[in-house]
Short mmCIF file of C-alpha atoms and ligand atoms in Angstrom, two decimals:
data_model
loop_
_atom_site.label_atom_id
_atom_site.label_comp_id
_atom_site.label_asym_id
_atom_site.label_seq_id
_atom_site.Cartn_x
_atom_site.Cartn_y
_atom_site.Cartn_z
CA MET R 1 177.68 105.32 -13.01
CA LEU R 2 180.04 107.17 -10.70
CA LEU R 3 178.84 110.22 -8.76
CA TYR R 4 181.69 112.20 -7.21
CA LEU R 5 180.42 114.19 -4.25
CA ASN R 6 181.61 117.04 -2.05
CA LEU R 7 180.23 117.32 1.46
CA ASP R 8 178.70 120.74 2.06
CA GLY R 9 180.53 122.87 4.65
CA GLU R 10 183.88 122.57 6.36
CA GLY R 11 185.04 120.10 9.01
CA PRO R 12 183.33 116.90 10.14
CA PRO R 13 179.79 116.09 8.99
CA THR R 14 176.83 117.27 11.05
CA SER R 15 174.25 114.94 12.52
CA GLU R 16 171.67 116.33 10.03
CA GLN R 17 173.97 115.38 7.17
CA ARG R 18 174.41 111.90 8.60
CA GLU R 19 170.66 111.46 8.94
CA ALA R 20 170.09 112.56 5.35
CA VAL R 21 172.73 110.22 3.92
CA ALA R 22 171.47 107.30 6.01
CA ALA R 23 167.86 107.88 4.93
CA SER R 24 168.80 108.35 1.31
CA LEU R 25 170.74 105.07 1.13
CA THR R 26 168.01 103.23 3.04
CA THR R 27 165.53 104.42 0.41
CA LEU R 28 167.60 102.70 -2.30
CA ASP R 29 167.81 99.53 -0.21
CA ARG R 30 164.02 99.43 0.09
CA ALA R 31 163.41 100.28 -3.56
CA TYR R 32 165.67 97.76 -5.27
CA GLU R 33 166.66 94.13 -4.98
CA TRP R 34 170.40 93.85 -4.27
CA SER R 35 171.34 92.17 -7.54
CA HIS R 36 172.46 92.90 -11.07
CA GLU R 37 168.79 92.86 -12.06
CA GLY R 38 167.95 95.43 -9.39
CA LEU R 39 170.66 97.76 -8.16
CA LEU R 40 174.17 97.29 -6.78
CA TYR R 41 175.86 100.30 -5.26
CA SER R 42 178.56 101.40 -2.87
CA ILE R 43 179.69 104.63 -1.27
CA ALA R 44 183.38 105.28 -0.64
CA TYR R 45 185.32 108.10 1.04
CA SER R 46 188.56 109.81 0.07
CA PRO R 47 191.66 110.73 2.10
CA ALA R 48 190.53 114.38 1.75
CA TYR R 49 187.24 113.49 3.46
CA PHE R 50 189.04 111.95 6.43
CA GLU R 51 191.17 115.08 6.76
CA ARG R 52 188.05 116.88 7.94
CA PHE R 53 188.53 115.14 11.29
CA GLU R 54 191.17 115.68 13.95
CA ALA R 55 191.79 111.96 14.34
CA SER R 56 193.59 110.09 11.59
CA LEU R 57 192.77 106.75 10.00
CA PRO R 58 194.12 103.67 11.78
CA ALA R 59 197.22 101.96 10.38
CA THR R 60 195.01 99.10 9.21
CA VAL R 61 193.73 101.37 6.41
CA ASP R 62 196.19 101.92 3.55
CA LEU R 63 194.68 104.99 1.87
CA PRO R 64 197.24 107.50 0.56
CA ALA R 65 196.22 110.53 -1.48
CA PRO R 66 196.33 109.83 -5.23
CA THR R 67 199.65 110.29 -6.94
CA SER R 68 201.09 109.99 -10.42
CA LEU R 69 202.11 106.37 -11.13
CA SER R 70 204.36 106.81 -14.15
CA ASP R 71 206.80 109.41 -15.46
CA PHE R 72 204.53 110.22 -18.37
CA GLU R 73 201.12 110.70 -16.78
CA THR R 74 199.82 113.99 -15.41
CA PRO R 75 196.32 113.14 -14.22
CA THR R 76 193.94 115.46 -12.41
CA PHE R 77 193.49 114.05 -8.93
CA ASP R 78 189.97 113.31 -7.78
CA THR R 79 189.93 114.62 -4.22
CA GLN R 80 186.19 114.96 -3.77
CA ASP R 81 184.90 113.68 -0.42
CA ALA R 82 183.04 110.64 -1.66
CA VAL R 83 182.09 108.59 -4.67
CA VAL R 84 178.92 106.59 -5.20
CA HIS R 85 179.12 103.74 -7.70
CA LEU R 86 175.75 102.60 -9.11
CA ALA R 87 175.51 99.49 -11.29
CA SER R 88 172.77 97.38 -12.81
CA ASP R 89 172.00 95.39 -15.92
CA ARG R 90 169.14 97.88 -16.30
CA ALA R 91 170.23 101.37 -17.28
CA ASP R 92 166.81 102.70 -16.24
CA ALA R 93 167.37 101.50 -12.66
CA VAL R 94 170.71 103.32 -12.48
CA LEU R 95 169.23 106.53 -13.87
CA GLU R 96 166.21 106.40 -11.59
CA ALA R 97 168.38 105.74 -8.53
CA GLU R 98 170.55 108.70 -9.48
CA GLU R 99 167.46 110.90 -9.72
CA ALA R 100 166.32 109.76 -6.29
CA LEU R 101 169.73 110.47 -4.76
CA THR R 102 169.92 113.92 -6.33
CA GLY R 103 166.39 115.13 -5.67
CA GLN R 104 164.90 114.81 -9.13
CA GLN R 105 162.37 112.10 -8.15
CA GLU R 106 159.83 112.02 -5.30
CA ARG R 107 159.36 108.27 -5.65
CA VAL R 108 161.77 105.57 -6.72
CA ASN R 109 160.48 102.18 -7.87
CA GLY R 110 157.30 102.78 -5.86
CA ILE R 111 159.04 103.91 -2.65
CA ASP R 112 158.84 107.48 -1.29
CA VAL R 113 162.15 109.34 -1.31
CA GLU R 114 162.55 110.54 2.27
CA ALA R 115 165.94 112.21 1.91
CA ARG R 116 168.45 112.86 -0.81
CA LEU R 117 172.23 112.55 -0.86
CA THR R 118 172.21 116.12 -2.14
CA ASP R 119 170.78 117.22 1.25
CA ALA R 120 174.36 116.69 2.48
CA PHE R 121 176.52 116.63 -0.66
CA THR R 122 176.93 118.53 -3.92
CA VAL R 123 177.58 116.48 -7.04
CA ASP R 124 180.95 117.55 -8.43
CA SER R 125 181.24 115.10 -11.32
CA ARG R 126 178.91 112.58 -12.94
CA ARG R 127 180.54 109.80 -14.96
CA THR R 128 178.77 107.13 -16.93
CA GLY R 129 179.70 103.94 -18.69
CA PHE R 130 178.70 100.50 -19.81
CA VAL R 131 180.02 96.99 -19.70
CA GLY R 132 179.23 93.90 -21.70
CA ALA R 133 179.63 92.35 -25.13
CA GLY R 134 178.00 94.40 -27.88
CA LEU R 135 177.97 97.75 -26.08
CA PRO R 136 181.49 98.86 -27.13
CA ALA R 137 180.66 98.01 -30.77
CA GLN R 138 177.40 99.97 -30.52
CA ASN R 139 179.16 102.97 -28.98
CA GLN R 140 182.27 103.01 -31.15
CA ASN R 141 181.28 106.21 -32.89
CA ALA R 142 183.58 108.16 -30.56
CA ALA R 143 186.83 110.07 -30.81
CA GLY R 144 189.76 107.71 -30.33
CA ILE R 145 188.27 104.90 -32.39
CA PRO R 146 189.04 104.73 -36.11
CA ASP R 147 186.16 105.32 -38.55
CA SER R 148 186.52 101.76 -39.88
CA LYS R 149 184.47 100.64 -36.82
CA PRO R 150 186.93 97.91 -35.84
CA VAL R 151 185.48 96.95 -32.43
CA PRO R 152 184.14 93.38 -32.66
CA GLU R 153 180.47 92.91 -31.78
CA GLU R 154 181.35 90.21 -29.24
CA SER R 155 183.94 92.32 -27.41
CA PRO R 156 183.23 93.72 -23.94
CA LEU R 157 186.02 96.30 -24.39
CA PHE R 158 186.88 98.83 -27.10
CA MET R 159 190.30 97.17 -27.40
CA GLY R 160 188.72 93.96 -28.65
CA PHE R 161 189.41 91.45 -25.88
CA ILE R 162 187.75 90.02 -22.81
CA ALA R 163 189.17 91.12 -19.45
CA GLY R 164 188.54 89.92 -15.95
CA PHE R 165 188.98 86.15 -16.16
CA VAL R 166 188.06 84.64 -12.81
CA GLY R 167 191.53 83.14 -12.41
CA ASN R 168 193.15 86.55 -12.95
CA GLN R 169 191.03 88.40 -10.43
CA ALA R 170 191.22 88.56 -6.65
CA THR R 171 188.21 87.21 -4.79
CA GLU R 172 185.99 89.58 -2.81
CA GLU R 173 187.12 87.81 0.33
CA TYR R 174 190.77 88.43 -0.53
CA VAL R 175 190.32 92.18 -0.99
CA THR R 176 188.30 92.57 2.22
CA LEU R 177 189.96 94.28 5.18
CA ASP R 178 190.16 91.75 7.98
CA GLU R 179 191.09 93.91 10.95
CA GLY R 180 190.54 97.32 12.48
CA PRO R 181 187.36 99.40 12.68
CA PHE R 182 186.81 99.16 8.91
CA ALA R 183 187.06 95.34 8.82
CA GLY R 184 184.67 94.09 6.17
CA GLY R 185 185.40 97.09 3.92
CA THR R 186 187.97 97.51 1.17
CA THR R 187 189.88 100.18 -0.73
CA LYS R 188 189.07 101.40 -4.21
CA ALA R 189 191.38 103.16 -6.66
CA ILE R 190 189.56 104.74 -9.60
CA ALA R 191 191.27 105.99 -12.74
CA ASN R 192 189.72 107.49 -15.83
CA ILE R 193 191.65 106.58 -18.94
CA ARG R 194 191.33 108.00 -22.44
CA GLN R 195 191.88 105.51 -25.26
CA ARG R 196 193.35 106.41 -28.67
CA LEU R 197 193.01 103.30 -30.79
CA ASP R 198 193.92 104.46 -34.32
CA ASP R 199 197.31 102.76 -34.28
CA TRP R 200 196.06 99.84 -32.16
CA TYR R 201 193.73 98.86 -34.97
CA GLY R 202 195.55 100.57 -37.88
CA GLU R 203 199.18 99.61 -37.36
CA GLN R 204 199.00 96.39 -35.38
CA ASP R 205 197.69 93.16 -36.81
CA TYR R 206 195.74 90.72 -34.66
CA ASP R 207 198.81 88.76 -33.50
CA GLU R 208 200.59 91.96 -32.56
CA ARG R 209 197.57 93.04 -30.53
CA VAL R 210 197.62 89.68 -28.74
CA MET R 211 201.34 90.17 -28.01
CA GLU R 212 200.79 93.62 -26.59
CA MET R 213 197.68 92.72 -24.59
CA PHE R 214 198.67 89.28 -23.27
CA SER R 215 202.22 88.14 -24.12
CA PRO R 216 204.35 87.37 -27.19
CA VAL R 217 204.04 83.64 -26.42
CA HIS R 218 200.24 83.89 -26.46
CA ALA R 219 200.55 85.02 -30.09
CA GLU R 220 203.33 82.61 -31.05
CA GLU R 221 201.39 79.62 -29.76
CA GLY R 222 198.03 80.88 -31.06
CA LEU R 223 196.46 80.71 -27.62
CA VAL R 224 193.91 83.47 -28.15
CA GLU R 225 191.03 83.25 -30.62
CA GLY R 226 188.85 86.25 -31.40
CA VAL R 227 188.12 88.20 -28.22
CA GLY R 228 189.67 85.44 -26.09
CA ALA R 229 186.60 83.57 -24.88
CA ASN R 230 188.47 80.33 -25.68
CA LEU R 231 190.85 81.04 -22.79
CA GLY R 232 188.12 79.90 -20.39
CA ASP R 233 188.49 81.16 -16.85
CA ASN R 234 192.19 82.02 -16.87
CA SER R 235 194.34 83.96 -19.33
CA GLY R 236 197.23 81.54 -18.68
CA ILE R 237 199.53 84.49 -18.06
CA ASP R 238 201.27 82.86 -15.07
CA GLU R 239 203.13 80.63 -17.53
CA MET R 240 204.49 83.68 -19.36
CA LEU R 241 206.23 85.56 -16.56
CA ASP R 242 209.61 83.96 -15.89
CA ASP R 243 211.19 84.66 -19.26
CA ILE R 244 209.47 87.98 -19.89
CA LEU R 245 212.72 89.74 -20.83
CA ASP R 246 213.70 86.98 -23.28
CA GLN R 247 210.26 87.16 -24.89
CA ALA R 248 210.58 90.93 -25.23
CA ARG R 249 214.05 90.63 -26.80
CA GLU R 250 212.89 87.99 -29.25
CA HIS R 251 209.58 89.55 -30.28
CA ALA R 252 210.29 93.25 -29.66
CA ARG R 253 207.10 93.54 -27.61
CA VAL R 254 205.93 92.95 -24.07
CA GLY R 255 202.38 92.14 -22.98
CA HIS R 256 200.17 94.32 -20.78
CA ALA R 257 198.75 91.43 -18.74
CA GLN R 258 202.21 89.89 -18.48
CA LYS R 259 203.76 93.01 -16.95
CA ALA R 260 200.87 93.63 -14.57
CA ALA R 261 200.68 90.00 -13.42
CA ARG R 262 204.25 90.08 -12.15
CA ALA R 263 203.20 92.39 -9.32
CA ASN R 264 199.70 91.03 -9.01
CA ARG R 265 200.42 87.86 -6.99
CA ASP R 266 201.13 87.54 -3.28
CA ASP R 267 203.75 85.15 -1.91
CA ASP R 268 201.23 82.32 -2.05
CA GLY R 269 200.29 83.01 -5.65
CA ASN R 270 196.94 84.69 -4.89
CA VAL R 271 195.80 87.48 -7.20
CA ARG R 272 195.84 90.85 -5.37
CA LEU R 273 193.51 93.16 -7.34
CA LEU R 274 189.84 92.86 -8.16
CA ARG R 275 189.44 94.99 -11.30
CA ARG R 276 185.99 96.34 -12.09
CA HIS R 277 186.62 98.49 -15.13
CA PHE R 278 183.91 99.58 -17.52
CA GLU R 279 183.92 101.41 -20.82
CA SER R 280 182.67 104.91 -21.41
CA THR R 281 182.38 107.63 -23.99
CA ASP R 282 182.60 110.36 -21.33
CA ASP R 283 184.92 113.24 -21.95
CA ILE R 284 184.74 114.58 -18.42
CA GLY R 285 183.84 118.25 -18.48
CA SER R 286 182.73 118.36 -22.14
CA ASP R 287 179.92 116.99 -24.30
CA GLN R 288 182.25 115.35 -26.79
CA LYS R 289 182.19 111.56 -27.11
CA VAL R 290 185.59 109.99 -26.60
CA ALA R 291 186.60 106.38 -26.05
CA SER R 292 187.48 106.13 -22.40
CA LEU R 293 187.48 103.70 -19.53
CA HIS R 294 186.59 104.01 -15.86
CA PHE R 295 188.93 101.78 -13.92
CA PRO R 296 187.83 101.04 -10.35
CA SER R 297 190.06 98.45 -8.72
CA LEU R 298 189.45 96.91 -5.28
CA GLN R 299 192.29 95.70 -3.10
CA ARG R 300 193.14 95.44 0.59
CA GLY R 301 195.38 98.48 0.39
CA ILE R 302 195.99 101.19 -2.22
CA SER R 303 199.72 100.34 -2.20
CA ALA R 304 198.89 97.03 -3.88
CA PHE R 305 197.24 98.91 -6.73
CA GLU R 306 200.18 101.29 -7.01
CA GLU R 307 202.67 98.42 -7.16
CA VAL R 308 200.76 96.68 -9.94
CA ARG R 309 200.29 99.89 -11.90
CA ARG R 310 204.00 100.71 -11.59
CA ALA R 311 204.87 97.21 -12.80
CA MET R 312 202.87 98.05 -15.94
CA ASN R 313 205.46 100.73 -16.73
CA GLY R 314 207.82 97.88 -17.65
CA THR R 315 210.89 99.91 -16.76
CA ASP R 316 213.07 96.80 -16.54
CA VAL R 317 211.86 95.69 -19.97
CA THR R 318 212.76 99.03 -21.57
CA ALA R 319 216.21 98.68 -20.02
CA ALA R 320 216.61 95.16 -21.38
CA THR R 321 215.78 95.82 -25.03
CA PRO R 322 215.79 99.00 -27.14
CA ALA R 323 212.76 97.79 -29.12
CA VAL R 324 210.52 98.30 -26.08
CA ARG R 325 210.36 101.95 -25.14
CA GLN R 326 208.51 103.92 -22.51
CA ARG R 327 205.31 103.92 -24.59
CA VAL R 328 206.17 101.91 -27.70
CA ASN R 329 205.78 98.13 -27.97
CA ASN R 330 205.24 98.32 -24.21
CA GLY R 331 201.93 96.58 -23.60
CA ILE R 332 199.07 99.01 -24.20
CA LEU R 333 200.76 102.14 -22.90
CA GLU R 334 200.89 103.68 -26.37
CA TYR R 335 197.09 103.78 -26.52
CA ILE R 336 195.95 104.72 -23.01
CA PHE R 337 196.19 108.07 -21.24
CA THR R 338 195.32 108.49 -17.59
CA ARG R 339 193.27 111.63 -17.10
CA ARG R 340 192.03 111.24 -13.50
CA ARG R 341 192.98 109.31 -10.40
CA GLY R 342 191.37 109.04 -7.01
CA ASN R 343 191.66 106.76 -3.98
CA PHE R 344 188.81 105.81 -1.67
CA LEU R 345 187.87 103.65 1.31
CA VAL R 346 184.71 101.58 0.93
CA PRO R 347 183.58 101.16 4.53
CA PRO R 348 181.68 98.08 5.64
CA ARG R 349 177.94 98.64 5.65
CA ARG R 350 177.77 99.46 9.38
CA HIS R 351 180.02 102.51 8.78
CA ARG R 352 178.82 103.52 5.34
CA VAL R 353 177.24 106.80 6.50
CA LEU R 354 179.85 109.60 6.74
CA PRO R 355 182.19 107.64 9.04
CA SER R 356 184.77 109.17 11.34
CA PRO R 357 188.34 107.84 10.94
CA ARG R 358 188.00 105.77 14.12
CA PRO R 359 184.39 104.58 14.25
CA THR R 360 183.37 102.33 17.13
C1 HEM D 1 192.05 100.68 -21.54
C2 HEM D 1 192.71 100.15 -20.54
C3 HEM D 1 192.88 98.69 -20.28
C4 HEM D 1 192.44 97.60 -20.98
C5 HEM D 1 191.63 97.57 -22.26
C6 HEM D 1 192.89 96.43 -20.27
C7 HEM D 1 192.66 95.14 -20.67
C8 HEM D 1 193.19 94.02 -20.07
C9 HEM D 1 193.07 92.68 -20.56
C10 HEM D 1 192.36 92.26 -21.86
C11 HEM D 1 193.72 91.86 -19.70
C12 HEM D 1 193.93 90.36 -19.82
C13 HEM D 1 192.76 89.57 -19.32
C14 HEM D 1 192.59 89.61 -17.82
O1 HEM D 1 193.35 88.98 -17.07
O2 HEM D 1 191.68 90.34 -17.39
C15 HEM D 1 194.20 92.69 -18.62
C16 HEM D 1 194.86 92.22 -17.50
C17 HEM D 1 195.22 93.02 -16.46
N1 HEM D 1 195.22 94.38 -16.40
FE1 HEM D 1 194.47 95.60 -17.82
N2 HEM D 1 193.59 96.81 -19.15
C18 HEM D 1 193.61 98.19 -19.13
C19 HEM D 1 194.22 98.98 -18.19
C20 HEM D 1 194.80 98.53 -17.04
C21 HEM D 1 195.31 99.37 -16.00
C22 HEM D 1 195.32 100.89 -16.00
C23 HEM D 1 195.74 98.56 -15.01
C24 HEM D 1 196.32 99.08 -13.73
C25 HEM D 1 196.87 98.41 -12.78
C26 HEM D 1 195.51 97.18 -15.43
C27 HEM D 1 195.80 96.04 -14.73
C28 HEM D 1 195.65 94.77 -15.18
C29 HEM D 1 195.93 93.60 -14.37
C30 HEM D 1 196.40 93.58 -12.94
C31 HEM D 1 195.68 92.50 -15.18
C32 HEM D 1 195.74 91.02 -14.80
C33 HEM D 1 197.09 90.44 -14.87
C34 HEM D 1 197.07 89.18 -14.05
O3 HEM D 1 197.36 89.29 -12.87
O4 HEM D 1 196.78 88.12 -14.59
N3 HEM D 1 194.96 97.21 -16.69
N4 HEM D 1 193.89 94.00 -18.87
#
């Protein structure tokens, strides 16, 4: 769950607000084990929050305001002050923690609630989702997914494949800031993406979906079976990057992972982004159920995210072959629509409570 929050009042936070936020987070720490069986959470702050202060963020923090990352997206920018991300294998733990943070519970998992986040903040937007095999299939009765119920039971994503292979993700250590007052923290870009999968399932056969998700060679060589569990801990995409334009010319398609991976390695070959996306049927601001995706990504600086996302536009591929167009045969761009974007700094724990831009 993502809770987008606005700090009450203008200017820097007051000491009462800081006390309330500190006490409210400490309550969660006492109530739950820090694990996927208890509760995992973080709080992160936006560029707009830091503008409340006279001082600016140090150069060690790469946190621009959100911006559009392709010619064809017109997202609403999330410029709330903060976002709290709550996660657990137990939905009841997430919901109970939310109630404690927002003043709907006096006790949480047996612990008295001494202060609420809503003593300092107002919830602007509440976004929910789920992750894990089986859940997309169970929730596929949503706009954007054809009535034929095509999402495989074993798929963790509506699009029918596994994502987040260990070998294609940055490590937590890699995305951690290593200098400056926020050392130990990281940056988080969060998009909300609407999915329209009628043509994905209706017009593409399985091999074509593999081409568009991974690479044409993945399909040609039959490297992916079912949802892709056979790939093990690496999608093997690094082998498919050098001749990406030739593959696109030959097969009239380019892969999503293939395009993104080109910008997702540093000079030493390390993966730059740690993607933490989860599925949703939220239609933010309405009660309708639509297939969507919350896409938090962690990286040392937001520019890294922007570079990888821009690489997904595949502009050089569209120039190289007429078969690949801005949104046609171009990875998964035909099926995904960015509706929101926001950028945040996740401070290290010692500065998690309403930090100033230059904490000591
Ligand atoms: C509905 C939306 C999306 C779906 C279903 C999706 C799914 C996938 C899948 C199945 C893979 C290959 C397996 C893996 O390495 O994890 C992948 C890779 C990747 N995707 Fe996405 N993705 C989506 C949107 C995005 C967006 C918006 C970005 C923005 C930057 C992105 C960035 C990446 C990156 C960086 C990789 C890994 C490439 C690599 O370095 O190996 N994806 N995605």
